[in-house]
Amino acid sequence: MAEDKMTIDIMEDGPFIVDNLDVLENSKGEKIESKKKIALCRCGASGNKPFCDGTHSKIGFTGKREAKVKLNKEKEYEGKDISVFFNLALCYHAKECVNGLPSVFDKDAKPWINPQGSDTESIISTIKKCPSGALSYKLGDKQVRDFGLNEKITIEKDGPYRVSGNIELKIEQDLEPSSKEHFALCRCGASKNKPYCDGSHSGIGFTDNDN
C-alpha cells in the first residue's frame, strides 16, 4: 500500500492544514508530537504555538497576499563553472548565504553574487542551506532547484516554518515556490508575501519562546 502523501492546505484567513507529516521539529531539533492531521498557526497569535487555537478569527487575521512581485522571476549570475540564480520574491534574509560564504554572497557588493568568488563545491553547499528556495544553481545546461531533502517541517526560532522534502503545498500555479522541495511559510502573520515568509517577523519583534 502506497504511503499517504504529505500535503499542506492553506485555509483562507486561517491556519495551515498539514496531512500525514512524519516530522515536525522545533528550533532545537526536537521532535514535536503531532497527529496525522494538524493545524499550524499562521496568524502569529495562537496561545498554543505552533498549533492553531482559533485566535485568528478573534483578531481579524487576513491571509491575503499584498506583495505584487512575481514569484517566478529569477536573476542569473553567470560564472565560468557555475551560475547562480536568485529569486528576490522568496528571500526572507535568513543570511545563510552571506554568513556562510561571503566571498560569493556579499550584500554590499555590486553585483552581490560573484560565482567566481569560491569553488563550485562550496557554492553548491551554501545554496543548499538556503531555506526559502530563493537560491538555485546551474551546471552546464541543467538548473538545480531541488536537493533530495528529507520530509519535515522545522520551526525556525522566532521565524517561519521551514518546509523541506516531498511535501506538497496546495496553491495556485502562479504562486508556487521556485523549489517545490524547500520553502519557508510565514507564521508571524505579518508577511506581505503570504503564505511565504518575507522576514517581517524580525521587524515586528515576533517571538515564540516555546519553540
mmCIF file of C-alpha atoms in Angstrom:
data_model
loop_
_atom_site.group_PDB
_atom_site.id
_atom_site.type_symbol
_atom_site.label_atom_id
_atom_site.label_comp_id
_atom_site.label_asym_id
_atom_site.label_seq_id
_atom_site.Cartn_x
_atom_site.Cartn_y
_atom_site.Cartn_z
ATOM 1 C CA MET A 1 0.000 0.000 0.000
ATOM 2 C CA ALA A 2 1.372 3.400 -1.029
ATOM 3 C CA GLU A 3 2.213 5.846 1.710
ATOM 4 C CA ASP A 4 -0.192 8.744 2.230
ATOM 5 C CA LYS A 5 1.130 11.888 0.582
ATOM 6 C CA MET A 6 2.229 14.724 2.835
ATOM 7 C CA THR A 7 0.345 17.909 1.973
ATOM 8 C CA ILE A 8 -0.183 21.467 3.200
ATOM 9 C CA ASP A 9 -3.517 23.205 2.614
ATOM 10 C CA ILE A 10 -3.870 26.934 3.211
ATOM 11 C CA MET A 11 -7.106 27.880 4.907
ATOM 12 C CA GLU A 12 -8.401 31.313 3.888
ATOM 13 C CA ASP A 13 -7.661 33.705 6.761
ATOM 14 C CA GLY A 14 -6.843 30.662 8.874
ATOM 15 C CA PRO A 15 -4.166 28.057 9.595
ATOM 16 C CA PHE A 16 -2.102 25.684 7.508
ATOM 17 C CA ILE A 17 -3.720 22.233 7.480
ATOM 18 C CA VAL A 18 -0.990 19.606 7.271
ATOM 19 C CA ASP A 19 -1.735 15.975 6.467
ATOM 20 C CA ASN A 20 0.435 12.890 7.033
ATOM 21 C CA LEU A 21 3.529 14.762 8.232
ATOM 22 C CA ASP A 22 6.212 12.475 9.634
ATOM 23 C CA VAL A 23 8.463 15.022 11.326
ATOM 24 C CA LEU A 24 7.598 18.345 12.963
ATOM 25 C CA GLU A 25 10.510 19.728 14.934
ATOM 26 C CA ASN A 26 11.255 22.840 16.951
ATOM 27 C CA SER A 27 14.233 25.154 16.567
ATOM 28 C CA LYS A 28 16.294 22.905 18.853
ATOM 29 C CA GLY A 29 15.797 19.924 16.542
ATOM 30 C CA GLU A 30 13.428 18.238 18.996
ATOM 31 C CA LYS A 31 10.506 16.347 17.507
ATOM 32 C CA ILE A 32 7.063 17.680 18.403
ATOM 33 C CA GLU A 33 4.399 15.030 18.827
ATOM 34 C CA SER A 34 1.549 15.573 16.407
ATOM 35 C CA LYS A 35 -1.434 13.827 14.856
ATOM 36 C CA LYS A 36 -1.982 12.677 11.272
ATOM 37 C CA LYS A 37 -3.806 15.943 10.525
ATOM 38 C CA ILE A 38 -2.681 19.138 12.247
ATOM 39 C CA ALA A 39 -3.482 22.844 12.013
ATOM 40 C CA LEU A 40 -0.438 25.110 12.245
ATOM 41 C CA CYS A 41 -0.900 28.727 13.320
ATOM 42 C CA ARG A 42 -0.122 31.392 10.746
ATOM 43 C CA CYS A 43 -1.662 34.451 12.411
ATOM 44 C CA GLY A 44 1.152 34.592 14.984
ATOM 45 C CA ALA A 45 -1.183 34.940 17.949
ATOM 46 C CA SER A 46 -2.057 31.394 18.991
ATOM 47 C CA GLY A 47 -1.547 30.614 22.656
ATOM 48 C CA ASN A 48 -0.641 27.057 21.696
ATOM 49 C CA LYS A 49 2.076 27.588 19.070
ATOM 50 C CA PRO A 50 2.855 26.038 16.705
ATOM 51 C CA PHE A 51 -0.728 24.774 16.617
ATOM 52 C CA CYS A 52 -3.781 26.881 15.800
ATOM 53 C CA ASP A 53 -6.157 27.622 18.680
ATOM 54 C CA GLY A 54 -8.690 29.685 16.742
ATOM 55 C CA THR A 55 -7.262 33.076 17.680
ATOM 56 C CA HIS A 56 -7.102 34.104 14.000
ATOM 57 C CA SER A 57 -10.883 34.555 13.939
ATOM 58 C CA LYS A 58 -10.800 36.777 17.033
ATOM 59 C CA ILE A 59 -8.105 39.157 15.805
ATOM 60 C CA GLY A 60 -9.353 39.517 12.232
ATOM 61 C CA PHE A 61 -6.324 37.865 10.644
ATOM 62 C CA THR A 62 -6.165 38.071 6.872
ATOM 63 C CA GLY A 63 -4.134 35.693 4.766
ATOM 64 C CA LYS A 64 -4.266 37.938 1.705
ATOM 65 C CA ARG A 65 -1.027 38.353 -0.226
ATOM 66 C CA GLU A 66 -0.210 42.047 -0.581
ATOM 67 C CA ALA A 67 3.094 41.801 -2.455
ATOM 68 C CA LYS A 68 2.890 42.499 -6.190
ATOM 69 C CA VAL A 69 6.226 40.999 -7.228
ATOM 70 C CA LYS A 70 6.041 37.844 -9.349
ATOM 71 C CA LEU A 71 7.218 34.665 -7.652
ATOM 72 C CA ASN A 72 8.727 33.121 -10.787
ATOM 73 C CA LYS A 73 11.159 35.950 -11.533
ATOM 74 C CA GLU A 74 14.799 34.899 -11.162
ATOM 75 C CA LYS A 75 18.057 36.680 -11.889
ATOM 76 C CA GLU A 76 21.019 34.704 -13.183
ATOM 77 C CA TYR A 77 24.595 35.420 -12.127
ATOM 78 C CA GLU A 78 26.832 33.681 -14.645
ATOM 79 C CA GLY A 79 30.160 32.172 -13.713
ATOM 80 C CA LYS A 80 32.756 30.146 -15.580
ATOM 81 C CA ASP A 81 31.921 26.796 -13.972
ATOM 82 C CA ILE A 82 28.642 27.509 -12.195
ATOM 83 C CA SER A 83 25.821 30.017 -12.499
ATOM 84 C CA VAL A 84 23.749 31.128 -9.511
ATOM 85 C CA PHE A 85 20.068 32.063 -9.684
ATOM 86 C CA PHE A 86 18.346 34.336 -7.179
ATOM 87 C CA ASN A 87 14.607 34.840 -6.633
ATOM 88 C CA LEU A 88 14.170 38.045 -4.626
ATOM 89 C CA ALA A 89 10.450 37.425 -4.039
ATOM 90 C CA LEU A 90 11.143 34.316 -1.957
ATOM 91 C CA CYS A 91 14.145 35.564 0.019
ATOM 92 C CA TYR A 92 13.455 36.394 3.670
ATOM 93 C CA HIS A 93 17.055 37.244 4.558
ATOM 94 C CA ALA A 94 17.912 34.188 6.639
ATOM 95 C CA LYS A 95 21.537 35.120 5.801
ATOM 96 C CA GLU A 96 22.728 31.526 5.389
ATOM 97 C CA CYS A 97 24.471 32.638 2.202
ATOM 98 C CA VAL A 98 26.084 35.930 3.266
ATOM 99 C CA ASN A 99 27.238 34.475 6.567
ATOM 100 C CA GLY A 100 28.275 31.140 5.104
ATOM 101 C CA LEU A 101 30.195 32.217 2.004
ATOM 102 C CA PRO A 102 30.769 36.000 1.946
ATOM 103 C CA SER A 103 33.332 35.739 -0.845
ATOM 104 C CA VAL A 104 30.439 34.853 -3.166
ATOM 105 C CA PHE A 105 27.429 36.396 -1.424
ATOM 106 C CA ASP A 106 28.157 39.977 -0.333
ATOM 107 C CA LYS A 107 25.155 42.266 0.185
ATOM 108 C CA ASP A 108 27.358 45.365 -0.035
ATOM 109 C CA ALA A 109 28.930 44.431 -3.382
ATOM 110 C CA LYS A 110 27.573 45.073 -6.878
ATOM 111 C CA PRO A 111 26.631 42.586 -8.136
ATOM 112 C CA TRP A 112 26.079 40.987 -4.746
ATOM 113 C CA ILE A 113 26.599 37.454 -6.075
ATOM 114 C CA ASN A 114 30.015 36.561 -7.534
ATOM 115 C CA PRO A 115 30.144 32.947 -8.797
ATOM 116 C CA GLN A 116 33.907 33.322 -9.263
ATOM 117 C CA GLY A 117 34.398 34.025 -5.558
ATOM 118 C CA SER A 118 34.841 30.409 -4.470
ATOM 119 C CA ASP A 119 34.962 26.838 -5.715
ATOM 120 C CA THR A 120 31.892 25.147 -7.159
ATOM 121 C CA GLU A 121 31.526 22.657 -4.310
ATOM 122 C CA SER A 122 31.429 25.388 -1.667
ATOM 123 C CA ILE A 123 28.888 27.410 -3.642
ATOM 124 C CA ILE A 124 26.573 24.422 -4.053
ATOM 125 C CA SER A 125 26.907 23.533 -0.372
ATOM 126 C CA THR A 126 25.944 27.083 0.610
ATOM 127 C CA ILE A 127 22.992 27.236 -1.786
ATOM 128 C CA LYS A 128 21.645 24.021 -0.284
ATOM 129 C CA LYS A 129 21.433 25.766 3.096
ATOM 130 C CA CYS A 130 19.034 28.428 1.782
ATOM 131 C CA PRO A 131 15.711 27.607 3.499
ATOM 132 C CA SER A 132 13.470 29.683 1.231
ATOM 133 C CA GLY A 133 14.384 28.217 -2.152
ATOM 134 C CA ALA A 134 15.420 31.685 -3.338
ATOM 135 C CA LEU A 135 18.816 30.347 -4.456
ATOM 136 C CA SER A 136 19.494 27.688 -7.079
ATOM 137 C CA TYR A 137 22.344 26.919 -9.442
ATOM 138 C CA LYS A 138 23.152 25.700 -12.937
ATOM 139 C CA LEU A 139 25.915 23.398 -14.094
ATOM 140 C CA GLY A 140 26.090 23.193 -17.871
ATOM 141 C CA ASP A 141 22.513 23.394 -19.153
ATOM 142 C CA LYS A 142 20.832 21.974 -16.042
ATOM 143 C CA GLN A 143 19.343 24.249 -13.398
ATOM 144 C CA VAL A 144 19.121 22.558 -9.997
ATOM 145 C CA ARG A 145 16.428 23.692 -7.557
ATOM 146 C CA ASP A 146 15.782 20.524 -5.530
ATOM 147 C CA PHE A 147 18.321 18.642 -3.442
ATOM 148 C CA GLY A 148 16.718 15.400 -2.227
ATOM 149 C CA LEU A 149 15.932 16.682 1.264
ATOM 150 C CA ASN A 150 14.104 14.668 3.915
ATOM 151 C CA GLU A 151 10.437 15.436 4.543
ATOM 152 C CA LYS A 152 9.943 17.604 7.607
ATOM 153 C CA ILE A 153 8.755 20.953 8.887
ATOM 154 C CA THR A 154 11.201 22.782 11.137
ATOM 155 C CA ILE A 155 10.162 25.750 13.256
ATOM 156 C CA GLU A 156 12.765 28.476 12.982
ATOM 157 C CA LYS A 157 13.441 30.319 16.240
ATOM 158 C CA ASP A 158 11.113 33.354 16.212
ATOM 159 C CA GLY A 159 10.785 32.828 12.467
ATOM 160 C CA PRO A 160 8.952 30.849 9.790
ATOM 161 C CA TYR A 161 8.118 27.219 9.184
ATOM 162 C CA ARG A 162 10.951 25.736 7.128
ATOM 163 C CA VAL A 163 9.401 23.095 4.877
ATOM 164 C CA SER A 164 11.593 20.536 3.150
ATOM 165 C CA GLY A 165 11.259 17.319 1.196
ATOM 166 C CA ASN A 166 8.392 15.916 -0.826
ATOM 167 C CA ILE A 167 5.605 17.847 0.913
ATOM 168 C CA GLU A 168 3.044 19.262 -1.489
ATOM 169 C CA LEU A 169 1.930 22.846 -0.945
ATOM 170 C CA LYS A 170 -1.556 23.116 -2.406
ATOM 171 C CA ILE A 171 -1.569 26.527 -4.036
ATOM 172 C CA GLU A 172 -2.382 28.181 -7.350
ATOM 173 C CA GLN A 173 0.197 27.539 -10.054
ATOM 174 C CA ASP A 174 1.298 31.172 -10.330
ATOM 175 C CA LEU A 175 2.009 31.230 -6.584
ATOM 176 C CA GLU A 176 4.088 28.054 -6.460
ATOM 177 C CA PRO A 177 7.583 28.444 -4.961
ATOM 178 C CA SER A 178 10.707 28.158 -7.123
ATOM 179 C CA SER A 179 11.553 24.913 -5.367
ATOM 180 C CA LYS A 180 8.635 22.661 -4.511
ATOM 181 C CA GLU A 181 11.030 20.801 -2.205
ATOM 182 C CA HIS A 182 12.045 23.555 0.214
ATOM 183 C CA PHE A 183 10.380 26.849 1.107
ATOM 184 C CA ALA A 184 9.552 28.987 4.139
ATOM 185 C CA LEU A 185 5.997 29.721 5.284
ATOM 186 C CA CYS A 186 5.046 32.749 7.389
ATOM 187 C CA ARG A 187 3.844 32.063 10.938
ATOM 188 C CA CYS A 188 4.043 35.578 12.432
ATOM 189 C CA GLY A 189 1.062 36.838 10.445
ATOM 190 C CA ALA A 190 2.813 39.957 9.158
ATOM 191 C CA SER A 191 4.338 38.881 5.835
ATOM 192 C CA LYS A 192 3.242 40.855 2.775
ATOM 193 C CA ASN A 193 4.133 37.812 0.680
ATOM 194 C CA LYS A 194 1.813 35.260 2.313
ATOM 195 C CA PRO A 195 1.862 32.345 2.510
ATOM 196 C CA TYR A 196 5.646 32.758 2.291
ATOM 197 C CA CYS A 197 7.883 34.432 4.835
ATOM 198 C CA ASP A 198 9.338 37.804 3.830
ATOM 199 C CA GLY A 199 11.305 38.494 7.002
ATOM 200 C CA SER A 200 8.593 40.604 8.657
ATOM 201 C CA HIS A 201 8.903 38.571 11.863
ATOM 202 C CA SER A 202 12.108 40.461 12.637
ATOM 203 C CA GLY A 203 10.510 43.843 12.058
ATOM 204 C CA ILE A 204 7.542 43.219 14.354
ATOM 205 C CA GLY A 205 9.582 41.504 17.060
ATOM 206 C CA PHE A 206 7.746 38.189 16.764
ATOM 207 C CA THR A 207 8.707 35.716 19.487
ATOM 208 C CA ASP A 208 7.861 32.134 20.321
ATOM 209 C CA ASN A 209 9.723 31.142 23.458
ATOM 210 C CA ASP A 210 8.414 27.577 23.464
ATOM 211 C CA ASN A 211 9.606 26.519 20.036
#
